[in-house]
Amino acid sequence: MSDLPAADAAHLRKPDLTLLRPVFSTHAPRILILYGSLRQVSYSRLLAEESGRLLEHFGAEVRFFNPSGLPLPDDAPASHPKVAELRELSEWSEGQVWVSPERHGAITGIMKAQIDWIPLSIGAIRPTQGKTLAVMQVSGGSQSFNAVNAMRLLGRWMRMITIPNQSSVAKAFQEFDGNGRMKPSSYYDRVVDVCEELVKFTLLTRDCSAYLTDRYSERKEEAAKLEARVNLKEST
């Protein structure tokens, strides 16, 4: 340890291949889909629904959260029925899809409110840590990546595993037919790619996500807290 004088040897651990390759669970990957618009004709919702069909085809169990009635963050208690529903769905999920329109160069307030109501931590539990995430956006004009970039930042902040692929559908009003189904196009092909990749990443990481997100700094911090509690008991 002479070459790592700043490190605490008690909490340094080399990667363990056996923990990275656990026995795979056999149940369907559990995917939650959030969308960021309440318009009657909502292209983010239509894209979310199209993604749900593809995810089910690839073997996932899919649930949607309808943001209608969700209060603004901090404007209601966490016991509010819509907040409780969202948090229960987030806890149930092993992966998520976030689909937002781009508005004023960013995600919508509806999308941000949903993410803000999902807590970063509840006691010692981090509800989104280690879950997979795919991000998609729809635009009314030319193709842009502002919304997906913003959601990637939020996903990192929520300690999620955001997959490399993403989807940005330009001029979304042209990409869906009268039945709300997405037309064949290169945009559709990318949506297929994203859904396929999300299921693969979820299958690959869900059984070892706790190990993947086990961190030196947090092990060190928890050990210090435990030592402080022991010392307190001994001094009383």
CSV table of C-alpha atoms in Angstrom, one decimal:
chain,number,residue,atom,x,y,z
A,1,MET,CA,0.0,0.0,0.0
A,2,SER,CA,3.1,2.3,0.0
A,3,ASP,CA,2.1,3.6,-3.5
A,4,LEU,CA,-1.4,4.5,-2.3
A,5,PRO,CA,-0.8,6.5,0.9
A,6,ALA,CA,-4.1,8.4,0.7
A,7,ALA,CA,-6.2,5.2,0.5
A,8,ASP,CA,-7.7,3.2,3.4
A,9,ALA,CA,-6.6,-0.4,2.8
A,10,ALA,CA,-9.5,-1.7,4.8
A,11,HIS,CA,-12.0,-0.6,2.2
A,12,LEU,CA,-10.1,-1.1,-1.0
A,13,ARG,CA,-11.5,-4.1,-2.9
A,14,LYS,CA,-10.4,-5.5,-6.3
A,15,PRO,CA,-13.3,-6.4,-8.7
A,16,ASP,CA,-14.7,-9.9,-8.0
A,17,LEU,CA,-15.6,-11.7,-11.2
A,18,THR,CA,-17.9,-14.1,-9.4
A,19,LEU,CA,-20.0,-11.2,-8.1
A,20,LEU,CA,-20.1,-9.6,-11.6
A,21,ARG,CA,-21.5,-12.9,-13.0
A,22,PRO,CA,-24.3,-14.1,-10.7
A,23,VAL,CA,-26.9,-16.6,-11.6
A,24,PHE,CA,-29.4,-14.7,-13.9
A,25,SER,CA,-33.0,-14.1,-12.7
A,26,THR,CA,-35.5,-15.6,-15.0
A,27,HIS,CA,-38.5,-13.2,-14.5
A,28,ALA,CA,-39.3,-10.7,-17.2
A,29,PRO,CA,-37.3,-7.4,-16.9
A,30,ARG,CA,-39.5,-4.8,-15.2
A,31,ILE,CA,-39.6,-1.6,-17.1
A,32,LEU,CA,-41.3,1.7,-16.1
A,33,ILE,CA,-42.1,4.3,-18.8
A,34,LEU,CA,-42.5,8.0,-18.0
A,35,TYR,CA,-43.6,10.6,-20.5
A,36,GLY,CA,-43.7,14.3,-20.3
A,37,SER,CA,-46.8,15.7,-21.9
A,38,LEU,CA,-50.5,15.8,-21.0
A,39,ARG,CA,-51.8,17.1,-24.4
A,40,GLN,CA,-54.7,15.2,-25.9
A,41,VAL,CA,-52.5,14.3,-28.9
A,42,SER,CA,-49.2,13.8,-27.1
A,43,TYR,CA,-46.3,12.6,-29.2
A,44,SER,CA,-44.2,11.8,-26.2
A,45,ARG,CA,-47.0,9.5,-25.0
A,46,LEU,CA,-47.4,7.9,-28.4
A,47,LEU,CA,-43.6,7.3,-28.5
A,48,ALA,CA,-43.8,5.9,-25.0
A,49,GLU,CA,-46.6,3.5,-26.0
A,50,GLU,CA,-44.7,2.4,-29.1
A,51,SER,CA,-41.7,1.8,-26.9
A,52,GLY,CA,-43.8,-0.3,-24.6
A,53,ARG,CA,-45.0,-2.5,-27.4
A,54,LEU,CA,-41.4,-3.1,-28.5
A,55,LEU,CA,-40.2,-3.7,-24.9
A,56,GLU,CA,-42.9,-6.3,-24.4
A,57,HIS,CA,-41.9,-8.0,-27.7
A,58,PHE,CA,-38.3,-8.2,-26.3
A,59,GLY,CA,-39.6,-9.9,-23.2
A,60,ALA,CA,-40.1,-7.1,-20.7
A,61,GLU,CA,-43.0,-6.5,-18.3
A,62,VAL,CA,-44.0,-2.8,-18.9
A,63,ARG,CA,-45.9,-0.3,-16.8
A,64,PHE,CA,-46.7,3.3,-17.5
A,65,PHE,CA,-47.1,6.2,-15.1
A,66,ASN,CA,-49.8,8.8,-16.2
A,67,PRO,CA,-48.6,12.1,-14.8
A,68,SER,CA,-52.1,13.7,-14.8
A,69,GLY,CA,-52.9,14.8,-11.3
A,70,LEU,CA,-49.3,14.7,-10.0
A,71,PRO,CA,-48.7,17.7,-7.8
A,72,LEU,CA,-45.8,20.0,-8.2
A,73,PRO,CA,-42.8,18.9,-6.2
A,74,ASP,CA,-43.0,20.1,-2.5
A,75,ASP,CA,-46.6,21.2,-3.0
A,76,ALA,CA,-48.0,18.1,-1.5
A,77,PRO,CA,-46.9,15.4,1.0
A,78,ALA,CA,-45.2,12.3,-0.2
A,79,SER,CA,-48.3,10.4,0.9
A,80,HIS,CA,-50.3,12.0,-2.0
A,81,PRO,CA,-51.8,9.1,-4.1
A,82,LYS,CA,-50.1,10.1,-7.3
A,83,VAL,CA,-46.7,10.5,-5.6
A,84,ALA,CA,-47.1,7.2,-3.8
A,85,GLU,CA,-48.0,5.5,-7.1
A,86,LEU,CA,-45.0,6.9,-8.9
A,87,ARG,CA,-42.6,6.0,-6.1
A,88,GLU,CA,-44.1,2.4,-5.9
A,89,LEU,CA,-43.7,2.0,-9.7
A,90,SER,CA,-40.1,3.3,-9.6
A,91,GLU,CA,-39.2,0.9,-6.7
A,92,TRP,CA,-40.9,-2.0,-8.7
A,93,SER,CA,-38.9,-1.2,-11.8
A,94,GLU,CA,-35.5,-2.6,-12.8
A,95,GLY,CA,-35.2,-0.2,-15.7
A,96,GLN,CA,-36.9,2.9,-16.9
A,97,VAL,CA,-37.7,4.8,-20.1
A,98,TRP,CA,-38.0,8.6,-20.0
A,99,VAL,CA,-39.7,10.2,-23.0
A,100,SER,CA,-40.0,14.0,-23.1
A,101,PRO,CA,-40.9,16.7,-25.6
A,102,GLU,CA,-38.3,19.4,-26.0
A,103,ARG,CA,-39.7,22.7,-24.7
A,104,HIS,CA,-37.7,25.9,-24.5
A,105,GLY,CA,-34.6,23.9,-25.2
A,106,ALA,CA,-35.1,21.6,-22.3
A,107,ILE,CA,-37.4,18.9,-20.9
A,108,THR,CA,-40.9,19.8,-19.9
A,109,GLY,CA,-41.9,20.7,-16.4
A,110,ILE,CA,-44.2,17.7,-16.3
A,111,MET,CA,-41.2,15.4,-17.0
A,112,LYS,CA,-39.0,17.2,-14.4
A,113,ALA,CA,-41.7,17.0,-11.8
A,114,GLN,CA,-41.9,13.2,-12.1
A,115,ILE,CA,-38.2,12.9,-11.8
A,116,ASP,CA,-38.1,15.3,-8.8
A,117,TRP,CA,-40.7,13.3,-6.9
A,118,ILE,CA,-38.5,10.2,-7.1
A,119,PRO,CA,-36.2,10.6,-4.1
A,120,LEU,CA,-32.5,10.2,-4.4
A,121,SER,CA,-32.6,8.3,-1.1
A,122,ILE,CA,-35.0,7.1,1.5
A,123,GLY,CA,-33.1,6.4,4.6
A,124,ALA,CA,-30.3,4.0,3.6
A,125,ILE,CA,-32.2,3.0,0.4
A,126,ARG,CA,-31.4,4.7,-3.0
A,127,PRO,CA,-34.5,4.0,-5.0
A,128,THR,CA,-33.0,4.4,-8.5
A,129,GLN,CA,-29.4,3.4,-8.0
A,130,GLY,CA,-28.3,0.7,-10.4
A,131,LYS,CA,-31.5,0.7,-12.4
A,132,THR,CA,-31.1,1.0,-16.2
A,133,LEU,CA,-32.4,4.0,-18.1
A,134,ALA,CA,-33.2,4.8,-21.7
A,135,VAL,CA,-33.9,8.4,-22.8
A,136,MET,CA,-36.0,9.6,-25.8
A,137,GLN,CA,-37.3,12.9,-27.0
A,138,VAL,CA,-39.7,14.3,-29.5
A,139,SER,CA,-39.4,17.6,-31.3
A,140,GLY,CA,-41.8,19.7,-33.3
A,141,GLY,CA,-39.1,21.0,-35.5
A,142,SER,CA,-35.6,19.8,-36.6
A,143,GLN,CA,-33.8,17.2,-34.7
A,144,SER,CA,-32.3,18.2,-31.4
A,145,PHE,CA,-30.7,16.5,-28.4
A,146,ASN,CA,-31.3,19.0,-25.7
A,147,ALA,CA,-33.9,17.0,-23.9
A,148,VAL,CA,-32.1,13.7,-24.0
A,149,ASN,CA,-28.9,15.4,-22.8
A,150,ALA,CA,-30.8,16.9,-19.9
A,151,MET,CA,-32.3,13.5,-19.0
A,152,ARG,CA,-28.9,11.9,-19.2
A,153,LEU,CA,-27.6,14.4,-16.6
A,154,LEU,CA,-30.6,13.6,-14.4
A,155,GLY,CA,-30.1,9.9,-14.8
A,156,ARG,CA,-26.5,10.2,-13.7
A,157,TRP,CA,-27.6,12.3,-10.7
A,158,MET,CA,-30.1,9.6,-9.8
A,159,ARG,CA,-27.3,7.0,-10.0
A,160,MET,CA,-28.9,5.1,-12.9
A,161,ILE,CA,-27.1,3.1,-15.6
A,162,THR,CA,-28.1,5.1,-18.7
A,163,ILE,CA,-27.6,3.0,-21.8
A,164,PRO,CA,-25.4,4.4,-24.7
A,165,ASN,CA,-28.2,4.5,-27.3
A,166,GLN,CA,-31.0,7.1,-27.4
A,167,SER,CA,-33.8,8.4,-29.6
A,168,SER,CA,-34.6,11.9,-30.9
A,169,VAL,CA,-37.6,12.1,-33.2
A,170,ALA,CA,-37.8,15.3,-35.2
A,171,LYS,CA,-41.0,16.7,-36.6
A,172,ALA,CA,-42.9,14.1,-34.6
A,173,PHE,CA,-46.2,15.1,-36.0
A,174,GLN,CA,-45.1,13.5,-39.3
A,175,GLU,CA,-43.9,10.3,-37.8
A,176,PHE,CA,-47.3,8.9,-36.4
A,177,ASP,CA,-50.3,7.8,-38.4
A,178,GLY,CA,-54.0,8.5,-37.6
A,179,ASN,CA,-54.1,5.5,-35.2
A,180,GLY,CA,-51.2,6.8,-33.2
A,181,ARG,CA,-48.7,4.2,-34.5
A,182,MET,CA,-45.2,5.2,-35.5
A,183,LYS,CA,-44.5,5.0,-39.2
A,184,PRO,CA,-41.6,3.0,-40.6
A,185,SER,CA,-38.5,5.3,-40.8
A,186,SER,CA,-34.9,5.6,-39.6
A,187,TYR,CA,-36.4,7.2,-36.4
A,188,TYR,CA,-38.5,4.1,-35.8
A,189,ASP,CA,-35.4,1.9,-36.3
A,190,ARG,CA,-33.6,3.8,-33.7
A,191,VAL,CA,-36.4,3.4,-31.2
A,192,VAL,CA,-36.2,-0.4,-31.8
A,193,ASP,CA,-32.5,-0.2,-31.2
A,194,VAL,CA,-33.0,1.6,-27.9
A,195,CYS,CA,-35.6,-0.8,-26.6
A,196,GLU,CA,-33.6,-3.8,-27.5
A,197,GLU,CA,-30.5,-2.4,-25.9
A,198,LEU,CA,-32.3,-1.4,-22.7
A,199,VAL,CA,-33.6,-5.0,-22.2
A,200,LYS,CA,-30.1,-6.4,-22.8
A,201,PHE,CA,-28.5,-4.0,-20.3
A,202,THR,CA,-31.2,-4.7,-17.8
A,203,LEU,CA,-30.8,-8.4,-18.1
A,204,LEU,CA,-27.0,-8.0,-17.8
A,205,THR,CA,-26.9,-5.7,-14.8
A,206,ARG,CA,-30.0,-6.2,-12.6
A,207,ASP,CA,-28.6,-9.1,-10.6
A,208,CYS,CA,-25.3,-7.4,-9.9
A,209,SER,CA,-26.5,-3.8,-9.7
A,210,ALA,CA,-25.9,-3.6,-5.9
A,211,TYR,CA,-22.3,-4.8,-6.5
A,212,LEU,CA,-21.7,-2.5,-9.4
A,213,THR,CA,-22.7,0.5,-7.3
A,214,ASP,CA,-20.8,-0.6,-4.2
A,215,ARG,CA,-18.3,2.3,-3.7
A,216,TYR,CA,-15.1,2.7,-1.7
A,217,SER,CA,-16.1,6.1,-0.4
A,218,GLU,CA,-19.4,4.9,0.9
A,219,ARG,CA,-17.9,1.8,2.5
A,220,LYS,CA,-15.5,4.1,4.3
A,221,GLU,CA,-18.2,6.4,5.4
A,222,GLU,CA,-20.4,3.6,6.7
A,223,ALA,CA,-17.5,2.2,8.6
A,224,ALA,CA,-16.9,5.6,10.2
A,225,LYS,CA,-20.5,5.9,11.2
A,226,LEU,CA,-20.5,2.4,12.8
A,227,GLU,CA,-17.3,3.2,14.7
A,228,ALA,CA,-18.9,6.4,16.0
A,229,ARG,CA,-22.0,4.5,17.2
A,230,VAL,CA,-19.9,1.8,18.9
A,231,ASN,CA,-17.8,4.5,20.6
A,232,LEU,CA,-20.9,6.3,21.8
A,233,LYS,CA,-22.3,3.1,23.3
A,234,GLU,CA,-19.1,2.4,25.1
A,235,SER,CA,-18.9,5.9,26.5
A,236,THR,CA,-22.5,5.7,28.0
